[in-house]
PDB file of C-alpha atoms in Angstrom:
ATOM      1  CA  MET A   1      -1.049 -66.040  43.635  1.00 51.00           C
ATOM      2  CA  GLN A   2      -0.051 -66.544  47.260  1.00 67.00           C
ATOM      3  CA  SER A   3       3.676 -67.215  46.897  1.00 85.00           C
ATOM      4  CA  PRO A   4       5.005 -66.192  43.484  1.00 90.00           C
ATOM      5  CA  HIS A   5       8.450 -67.346  42.430  1.00 93.00           C
ATOM      6  CA  VAL A   6      10.472 -64.287  41.396  1.00 95.00           C
ATOM      7  CA  LEU A   7      13.791 -64.468  39.565  1.00 96.00           C
ATOM      8  CA  ILE A   8      16.048 -61.435  40.181  1.00 96.00           C
ATOM      9  CA  VAL A   9      18.660 -60.932  37.453  1.00 97.00           C
ATOM     10  CA  GLU A  10      20.979 -58.241  38.812  1.00 95.00           C
ATOM     11  CA  ASP A  11      24.783 -58.071  38.938  1.00 93.00           C
ATOM     12  CA  ASP A  12      24.964 -55.575  41.819  1.00 93.00           C
ATOM     13  CA  PRO A  13      25.209 -57.773  44.951  1.00 93.00           C
ATOM     14  CA  GLU A  14      23.851 -55.061  47.290  1.00 94.00           C
ATOM     15  CA  ILE A  15      20.710 -54.492  45.198  1.00 93.00           C
ATOM     16  CA  ARG A  16      20.293 -58.223  44.628  1.00 93.00           C
ATOM     17  CA  THR A  17      20.500 -58.968  48.355  1.00 94.00           C
ATOM     18  CA  MET A  18      18.263 -56.067  49.369  1.00 95.00           C
ATOM     19  CA  VAL A  19      15.507 -56.968  46.904  1.00 95.00           C
ATOM     20  CA  SER A  20      15.645 -60.701  47.560  1.00 95.00           C
ATOM     21  CA  ARG A  21      15.420 -60.256  51.338  1.00 95.00           C
ATOM     22  CA  PHE A  22      12.582 -57.757  51.045  1.00 96.00           C
ATOM     23  CA  LEU A  23      10.537 -59.957  48.692  1.00 95.00           C
ATOM     24  CA  ALA A  24      11.172 -63.037  50.831  1.00 94.00           C
ATOM     25  CA  LYS A  25       9.725 -61.158  53.818  1.00 94.00           C
ATOM     26  CA  HIS A  26       6.606 -60.478  51.742  1.00 93.00           C
ATOM     27  CA  SER A  27       5.751 -64.070  50.870  1.00 90.00           C
ATOM     28  CA  CYS A  28       7.705 -64.389  47.644  1.00 93.00           C
ATOM     29  CA  ARG A  29       9.951 -67.277  46.718  1.00 91.00           C
ATOM     30  CA  VAL A  30      13.137 -65.782  45.323  1.00 94.00           C
ATOM     31  CA  THR A  31      15.912 -67.010  43.051  1.00 95.00           C
ATOM     32  CA  VAL A  32      18.830 -64.767  42.101  1.00 96.00           C
ATOM     33  CA  ALA A  33      21.108 -64.620  39.071  1.00 95.00           C
ATOM     34  CA  ASN A  34      23.871 -62.207  38.061  1.00 94.00           C
ATOM     35  CA  ASP A  35      23.969 -62.744  34.282  1.00 94.00           C
ATOM     36  CA  SER A  36      22.186 -64.405  31.359  1.00 94.00           C
ATOM     37  CA  GLN A  37      23.859 -67.773  31.863  1.00 94.00           C
ATOM     38  CA  SER A  38      22.879 -68.126  35.508  1.00 94.00           C
ATOM     39  CA  MET A  39      19.403 -66.847  34.587  1.00 94.00           C
ATOM     40  CA  ALA A  40      19.060 -69.613  31.978  1.00 92.00           C
ATOM     41  CA  ARG A  41      20.028 -72.248  34.542  1.00 92.00           C
ATOM     42  CA  SER A  42      17.440 -70.890  36.973  1.00 92.00           C
ATOM     43  CA  LEU A  43      14.696 -70.963  34.334  1.00 91.00           C
ATOM     44  CA  GLU A  44      15.534 -74.594  33.561  1.00 88.00           C
ATOM     45  CA  ALA A  45      15.594 -75.605  37.224  1.00 86.00           C
ATOM     46  CA  ALA A  46      12.228 -74.229  38.372  1.00 84.00           C
ATOM     47  CA  ARG A  47       8.976 -72.597  37.315  1.00 87.00           C
ATOM     48  CA  ILE A  48       9.426 -68.827  37.485  1.00 91.00           C
ATOM     49  CA  ASP A  49       6.385 -66.558  37.740  1.00 92.00           C
ATOM     50  CA  LEU A  50       8.119 -63.214  37.116  1.00 95.00           C
ATOM     51  CA  ILE A  51      11.566 -61.890  36.236  1.00 96.00           C
ATOM     52  CA  ILE A  52      13.094 -58.681  37.579  1.00 96.00           C
ATOM     53  CA  LEU A  53      15.686 -57.894  34.918  1.00 95.00           C
ATOM     54  CA  ASP A  54      18.398 -55.246  35.128  1.00 94.00           C
ATOM     55  CA  ILE A  55      19.319 -53.582  31.831  1.00 91.00           C
ATOM     56  CA  MET A  56      23.026 -53.204  32.631  1.00 89.00           C
ATOM     57  CA  LEU A  57      24.453 -56.709  32.972  1.00 92.00           C
ATOM     58  CA  PRO A  58      27.857 -58.207  32.193  1.00 91.00           C
ATOM     59  CA  GLY A  59      27.924 -60.009  28.860  1.00 92.00           C
ATOM     60  CA  GLU A  60      24.445 -60.049  27.317  1.00 93.00           C
ATOM     61  CA  ASP A  61      22.509 -56.967  28.442  1.00 91.00           C
ATOM     62  CA  GLY A  62      18.967 -56.954  29.779  1.00 91.00           C
ATOM     63  CA  LEU A  63      17.386 -55.576  26.598  1.00 90.00           C
ATOM     64  CA  SER A  64      18.858 -58.389  24.518  1.00 91.00           C
ATOM     65  CA  ILE A  65      17.779 -60.960  27.108  1.00 93.00           C
ATOM     66  CA  CYS A  66      14.244 -59.544  27.144  1.00 91.00           C
ATOM     67  CA  ARG A  67      13.964 -59.665  23.359  1.00 87.00           C
ATOM     68  CA  ARG A  68      15.266 -63.243  23.274  1.00 90.00           C
ATOM     69  CA  LEU A  69      12.889 -64.417  26.003  1.00 89.00           C
ATOM     70  CA  ARG A  70       9.940 -62.831  24.239  1.00 84.00           C
ATOM     71  CA  ALA A  71      10.562 -65.005  21.180  1.00 78.00           C
ATOM     72  CA  THR A  72       9.510 -68.097  23.122  1.00 79.00           C
ATOM     73  CA  SER A  73       7.927 -67.058  26.427  1.00 82.00           C
ATOM     74  CA  ALA A  74       5.268 -64.744  27.853  1.00 80.00           C
ATOM     75  CA  ILE A  75       6.693 -64.798  31.391  1.00 88.00           C
ATOM     76  CA  PRO A  76       6.181 -61.336  32.981  1.00 91.00           C
ATOM     77  CA  ILE A  77       9.274 -59.123  33.021  1.00 93.00           C
ATOM     78  CA  ILE A  78       9.906 -55.951  35.019  1.00 94.00           C
ATOM     79  CA  MET A  79      12.956 -54.018  33.799  1.00 91.00           C
ATOM     80  CA  LEU A  80      15.282 -52.129  36.126  1.00 91.00           C
ATOM     81  CA  THR A  81      16.454 -48.951  34.393  1.00 84.00           C
ATOM     82  CA  ALA A  82      18.777 -46.096  35.293  1.00 77.00           C
ATOM     83  CA  ALA A  83      17.131 -43.004  36.729  1.00 63.00           C
ATOM     84  CA  GLY A  84      16.434 -40.272  34.195  1.00 64.00           C
ATOM     85  CA  ASP A  85      16.760 -42.565  31.181  1.00 67.00           C
ATOM     86  CA  PRO A  86      13.327 -42.572  29.483  1.00 72.00           C
ATOM     87  CA  VAL A  87      14.823 -43.929  26.258  1.00 74.00           C
ATOM     88  CA  ALA A  88      15.851 -47.157  27.997  1.00 73.00           C
ATOM     89  CA  ARG A  89      12.346 -47.491  29.413  1.00 73.00           C
ATOM     90  CA  VAL A  90      10.749 -47.118  26.008  1.00 77.00           C
ATOM     91  CA  VAL A  91      13.199 -49.557  24.425  1.00 79.00           C
ATOM     92  CA  GLY A  92      12.528 -52.019  27.245  1.00 78.00           C
ATOM     93  CA  LEU A  93       8.803 -51.879  26.526  1.00 79.00           C
ATOM     94  CA  GLU A  94       9.486 -52.305  22.833  1.00 78.00           C
ATOM     95  CA  MET A  95      11.534 -55.428  23.585  1.00 81.00           C
ATOM     96  CA  GLY A  96       8.550 -56.908  25.414  1.00 82.00           C
ATOM     97  CA  ALA A  97       8.874 -55.884  29.083  1.00 87.00           C
ATOM     98  CA  ASP A  98       5.606 -55.667  31.025  1.00 86.00           C
ATOM     99  CA  ASP A  99       6.715 -52.817  33.285  1.00 88.00           C
ATOM    100  CA  TYR A 100       9.795 -50.900  34.404  1.00 87.00           C
ATOM    101  CA  ILE A 101      11.108 -49.197  37.511  1.00 89.00           C
ATOM    102  CA  ALA A 102      13.989 -46.732  37.740  1.00 88.00           C
ATOM    103  CA  LYS A 103      16.894 -46.992  40.157  1.00 88.00           C
ATOM    104  CA  PRO A 104      17.048 -46.045  42.938  1.00 87.00           C
ATOM    105  CA  PHE A 105      13.614 -47.371  43.867  1.00 90.00           C
ATOM    106  CA  ASP A 106      11.502 -47.985  46.932  1.00 92.00           C
ATOM    107  CA  PRO A 107      11.170 -51.759  47.419  1.00 93.00           C
ATOM    108  CA  HIS A 108       7.525 -51.240  48.396  1.00 94.00           C
ATOM    109  CA  GLU A 109       6.887 -49.716  44.966  1.00 92.00           C
ATOM    110  CA  LEU A 110       8.638 -52.652  43.314  1.00 94.00           C
ATOM    111  CA  LEU A 111       6.450 -55.062  45.291  1.00 93.00           C
ATOM    112  CA  ALA A 112       3.334 -53.155  44.218  1.00 92.00           C
ATOM    113  CA  ARG A 113       4.395 -53.359  40.586  1.00 90.00           C
ATOM    114  CA  ILE A 114       5.122 -57.087  40.901  1.00 93.00           C
ATOM    115  CA  ARG A 115       1.662 -57.693  42.302  1.00 90.00           C
ATOM    116  CA  ALA A 116       0.038 -55.563  39.598  1.00 87.00           C
ATOM    117  CA  VAL A 117       1.847 -57.378  36.784  1.00 87.00           C
ATOM    118  CA  LEU A 118       0.992 -60.779  38.258  1.00 87.00           C
ATOM    119  CA  ARG A 119      -2.675 -59.785  38.633  1.00 81.00           C
ATOM    120  CA  ARG A 120      -2.767 -58.796  34.979  1.00 75.00           C
ATOM    121  CA  ALA A 121      -1.080 -62.046  34.004  1.00 71.00           C
ATOM    122  CA  ALA A 122      -3.534 -64.128  36.018  1.00 68.00           C
ATOM    123  CA  ALA A 123      -6.582 -62.098  34.928  1.00 56.00           C
ATOM    124  CA  LEU A 124      -8.813 -63.774  37.470  1.00 45.00           C
ATOM    125  CA  PRO A 125     -12.478 -62.678  37.483  1.00 46.00           C
ATOM    126  CA  ALA A 126     -13.617 -60.748  40.544  1.00 43.00           C
ATOM    127  CA  ALA A 127     -15.761 -62.458  43.155  1.00 41.00           C
ATOM    128  CA  GLY A 128     -19.318 -62.857  41.896  1.00 44.00           C
ATOM    129  CA  GLN A 129     -18.299 -61.890  38.381  1.00 47.00           C
ATOM    130  CA  LYS A 130     -19.001 -64.285  35.528  1.00 58.00           C
ATOM    131  CA  PRO A 131     -15.838 -65.632  33.899  1.00 61.00           C
ATOM    132  CA  PRO A 132     -15.079 -63.799  30.642  1.00 76.00           C
ATOM    133  CA  ARG A 133     -16.175 -65.778  27.602  1.00 88.00           C
ATOM    134  CA  PRO A 134     -14.057 -66.478  24.521  1.00 94.00           C
ATOM    135  CA  MET A 135     -14.401 -64.063  21.613  1.00 95.00           C
ATOM    136  CA  SER A 136     -13.714 -64.334  17.903  1.00 96.00           C
ATOM    137  CA  PHE A 137     -12.759 -61.739  15.298  1.00 96.00           C
ATOM    138  CA  ALA A 138     -11.652 -62.035  11.673  1.00 96.00           C
ATOM    139  CA  GLY A 139     -11.020 -65.765  12.117  1.00 96.00           C
ATOM    140  CA  TRP A 140      -9.056 -65.291  15.339  1.00 97.00           C
ATOM    141  CA  ARG A 141     -10.166 -66.666  18.734  1.00 97.00           C
ATOM    142  CA  ILE A 142      -9.194 -65.163  22.070  1.00 96.00           C
ATOM    143  CA  ASP A 143      -9.972 -66.743  25.446  1.00 94.00           C
ATOM    144  CA  PRO A 144      -9.517 -64.200  28.272  1.00 89.00           C
ATOM    145  CA  LEU A 145      -9.976 -66.765  31.054  1.00 84.00           C
ATOM    146  CA  ASN A 146      -7.296 -69.162  29.803  1.00 85.00           C
ATOM    147  CA  ARG A 147      -5.096 -66.402  28.368  1.00 88.00           C
ATOM    148  CA  ASP A 148      -5.087 -68.076  24.967  1.00 93.00           C
ATOM    149  CA  LEU A 149      -4.993 -66.561  21.463  1.00 96.00           C
ATOM    150  CA  ARG A 150      -5.408 -68.674  18.327  1.00 96.00           C
ATOM    151  CA  ASN A 151      -4.891 -67.529  14.764  1.00 96.00           C
ATOM    152  CA  PRO A 152      -7.301 -68.467  11.920  1.00 96.00           C
ATOM    153  CA  HIS A 153      -5.367 -71.722  11.436  1.00 96.00           C
ATOM    154  CA  GLY A 154      -5.792 -72.714  15.082  1.00 95.00           C
ATOM    155  CA  ALA A 155      -2.161 -72.138  16.045  1.00 95.00           C
ATOM    156  CA  ARG A 156      -1.436 -70.528  19.404  1.00 94.00           C
ATOM    157  CA  VAL A 157       0.097 -67.055  19.285  1.00 94.00           C
ATOM    158  CA  VAL A 158       2.141 -66.022  22.331  1.00 90.00           C
ATOM    159  CA  LEU A 159       1.410 -62.583  23.796  1.00 90.00           C
ATOM    160  CA  THR A 160       2.909 -60.889  26.822  1.00 85.00           C
ATOM    161  CA  GLY A 161       0.553 -60.101  29.687  1.00 83.00           C
ATOM    162  CA  ALA A 162       0.326 -56.438  28.695  1.00 83.00           C
ATOM    163  CA  GLU A 163      -0.258 -57.295  25.027  1.00 90.00           C
ATOM    164  CA  PHE A 164      -2.992 -59.779  25.903  1.00 91.00           C
ATOM    165  CA  ASP A 165      -4.790 -57.328  28.189  1.00 88.00           C
ATOM    166  CA  LEU A 166      -4.745 -54.629  25.525  1.00 92.00           C
ATOM    167  CA  LEU A 167      -6.093 -56.972  22.849  1.00 95.00           C
ATOM    168  CA  VAL A 168      -8.889 -58.093  25.180  1.00 93.00           C
ATOM    169  CA  ALA A 169      -9.749 -54.439  25.840  1.00 91.00           C
ATOM    170  CA  PHE A 170      -9.930 -53.817  22.092  1.00 95.00           C
ATOM    171  CA  CYS A 171     -12.193 -56.840  21.600  1.00 95.00           C
ATOM    172  CA  GLN A 172     -14.493 -55.780  24.423  1.00 90.00           C
ATOM    173  CA  HIS A 173     -14.775 -52.274  22.945  1.00 91.00           C
ATOM    174  CA  ALA A 174     -14.654 -53.091  19.255  1.00 93.00           C
ATOM    175  CA  GLN A 175     -15.611 -50.531  16.617  1.00 93.00           C
ATOM    176  CA  ARG A 176     -15.236 -47.689  19.124  1.00 91.00           C
ATOM    177  CA  THR A 177     -12.533 -45.056  19.116  1.00 92.00           C
ATOM    178  CA  LEU A 178     -10.501 -45.310  22.313  1.00 90.00           C
ATOM    179  CA  THR A 179      -8.007 -42.740  23.528  1.00 88.00           C
ATOM    180  CA  ARG A 180      -4.650 -43.772  24.942  1.00 86.00           C
ATOM    181  CA  ASP A 181      -5.805 -42.718  28.412  1.00 80.00           C
ATOM    182  CA  GLN A 182      -8.903 -44.907  28.090  1.00 81.00           C
ATOM    183  CA  LEU A 183      -6.768 -47.847  27.037  1.00 85.00           C
ATOM    184  CA  LEU A 184      -4.464 -47.320  30.017  1.00 79.00           C
ATOM    185  CA  ASP A 185      -7.500 -47.245  32.318  1.00 72.00           C
ATOM    186  CA  LEU A 186      -8.890 -50.444  30.791  1.00 76.00           C
ATOM    187  CA  THR A 187      -5.638 -52.373  31.072  1.00 77.00           C
ATOM    188  CA  GLN A 188      -3.382 -50.942  33.782  1.00 64.00           C
ATOM    189  CA  GLY A 189      -5.581 -48.597  35.767  1.00 50.00           C
ATOM    190  CA  ARG A 190      -4.277 -45.393  37.262  1.00 40.00           C
ATOM    191  CA  GLY A 191      -2.291 -47.015  40.066  1.00 41.00           C
ATOM    192  CA  THR A 192       0.932 -46.921  38.068  1.00 44.00           C
ATOM    193  CA  GLU A 193       2.781 -44.167  36.273  1.00 45.00           C
ATOM    194  CA  ALA A 194       2.573 -45.789  32.863  1.00 50.00           C
ATOM    195  CA  LEU A 195       4.082 -44.024  29.895  1.00 55.00           C
ATOM    196  CA  ASN A 196       1.417 -42.826  27.480  1.00 58.00           C
ATOM    197  CA  ARG A 197       3.865 -43.935  24.815  1.00 72.00           C
ATOM    198  CA  SER A 198       3.601 -47.501  26.149  1.00 80.00           C
ATOM    199  CA  VAL A 199       0.185 -47.896  24.488  1.00 87.00           C
ATOM    200  CA  ASP A 200       1.701 -47.116  21.087  1.00 90.00           C
ATOM    201  CA  ILE A 201       4.472 -49.629  21.713  1.00 89.00           C
ATOM    202  CA  LEU A 202       2.012 -52.354  22.719  1.00 90.00           C
ATOM    203  CA  VAL A 203      -0.188 -51.645  19.686  1.00 94.00           C
ATOM    204  CA  SER A 204       2.860 -51.954  17.449  1.00 94.00           C
ATOM    205  CA  ARG A 205       3.766 -55.286  19.039  1.00 93.00           C
ATOM    206  CA  ILE A 206       0.213 -56.638  18.693  1.00 95.00           C
ATOM    207  CA  ARG A 207       0.018 -55.530  15.070  1.00 97.00           C
ATOM    208  CA  ALA A 208       3.206 -57.442  14.325  1.00 95.00           C
ATOM    209  CA  LYS A 209       1.484 -60.603  15.568  1.00 96.00           C
ATOM    210  CA  ILE A 210      -2.071 -60.339  14.199  1.00 97.00           C
ATOM    211  CA  GLU A 211      -1.984 -58.073  11.138  1.00 96.00           C
ATOM    212  CA  ARG A 212      -1.284 -59.383   7.637  1.00 95.00           C
ATOM    213  CA  ASP A 213       0.679 -56.211   6.976  1.00 96.00           C
ATOM    214  CA  PRO A 214       1.628 -54.381  10.193  1.00 94.00           C
ATOM    215  CA  ARG A 215       2.689 -51.349   8.119  1.00 94.00           C
ATOM    216  CA  ASP A 216      -0.847 -51.081   6.716  1.00 95.00           C
ATOM    217  CA  PRO A 217      -2.991 -52.382   9.595  1.00 96.00           C
ATOM    218  CA  ALA A 218      -6.578 -53.420   8.956  1.00 96.00           C
ATOM    219  CA  LEU A 219      -7.604 -54.597  12.434  1.00 97.00           C
ATOM    220  CA  ILE A 220      -6.194 -51.899  14.729  1.00 97.00           C
ATOM    221  CA  LYS A 221      -6.383 -48.546  13.013  1.00 97.00           C
ATOM    222  CA  THR A 222      -4.901 -45.289  14.260  1.00 96.00           C
ATOM    223  CA  VAL A 223      -7.289 -42.394  14.755  1.00 94.00           C
ATOM    224  CA  ARG A 224      -5.179 -39.308  14.248  1.00 90.00           C
ATOM    225  CA  SER A 225      -4.721 -37.109  17.343  1.00 85.00           C
ATOM    226  CA  THR A 226      -7.060 -39.381  19.323  1.00 88.00           C
ATOM    227  CA  GLY A 227      -6.124 -43.027  19.734  1.00 92.00           C
ATOM    228  CA  TYR A 228      -7.130 -46.285  18.110  1.00 96.00           C
ATOM    229  CA  ILE A 229     -10.136 -48.225  16.851  1.00 96.00           C
ATOM    230  CA  PHE A 230     -10.448 -52.012  16.657  1.00 96.00           C
ATOM    231  CA  THR A 231     -12.348 -52.445  13.399  1.00 96.00           C
ATOM    232  CA  PRO A 232     -13.532 -56.077  13.106  1.00 96.00           C
ATOM    233  CA  LEU A 233     -16.844 -57.440  14.302  1.00 95.00           C
ATOM    234  CA  VAL A 234     -16.286 -59.319  17.556  1.00 94.00           C
ATOM    235  CA  GLU A 235     -18.539 -62.225  18.485  1.00 94.00           C
ATOM    236  CA  VAL A 236     -18.799 -63.594  22.024  1.00 91.00           C
ATOM    237  CA  GLN A 237     -18.878 -67.369  22.038  1.00 84.00           C
TER     238      GLN A 237
END
């Protein structure tokens, strides 16, 4: 993606101006908003590729906005959290954020995280690599190339970029026990300081969407003190 359109939702004018100018200098199209209402108008007016969303906003806070967006959209979201507040980071991931960065932050790190999240969302095959083929499991069908998941009835199920990548990793390594570190390597790599807890949060979110009973999962089972195993037989189509 040569010129992604980034929406910055931040009520602090200094941070908003600093980030928007920096991203504009690095080939990003930028739109700014200072609350949920102006954010909604921006989303209606143009196609947005990624949202940078501050948690502390006037009126509706960022966590509530993130949860509401996730009900209808898989647009990538990077949360801005207060320094030294790991609880907010975890809650942000639980609400559906793809990544987080704590204030104060280096704009170069933010740019790197934006690019990483957009790469995961695009999931383009490397040069010379065959495009990934669709897979099926337990009546479900997942298409890694088109970022599409269909339930046994053929209805599309919306996943965030991080959720989709993790489910693809499970399908590609089905019936094998995978540690949390292995899952982080398969989905996010070691270029970011991802919370080990983020894997558990993503698994919980995926279970809520694909399991008949998320409290008694049959597809993604926990392996005590180790990680997870994706139990169904996966067929490549």
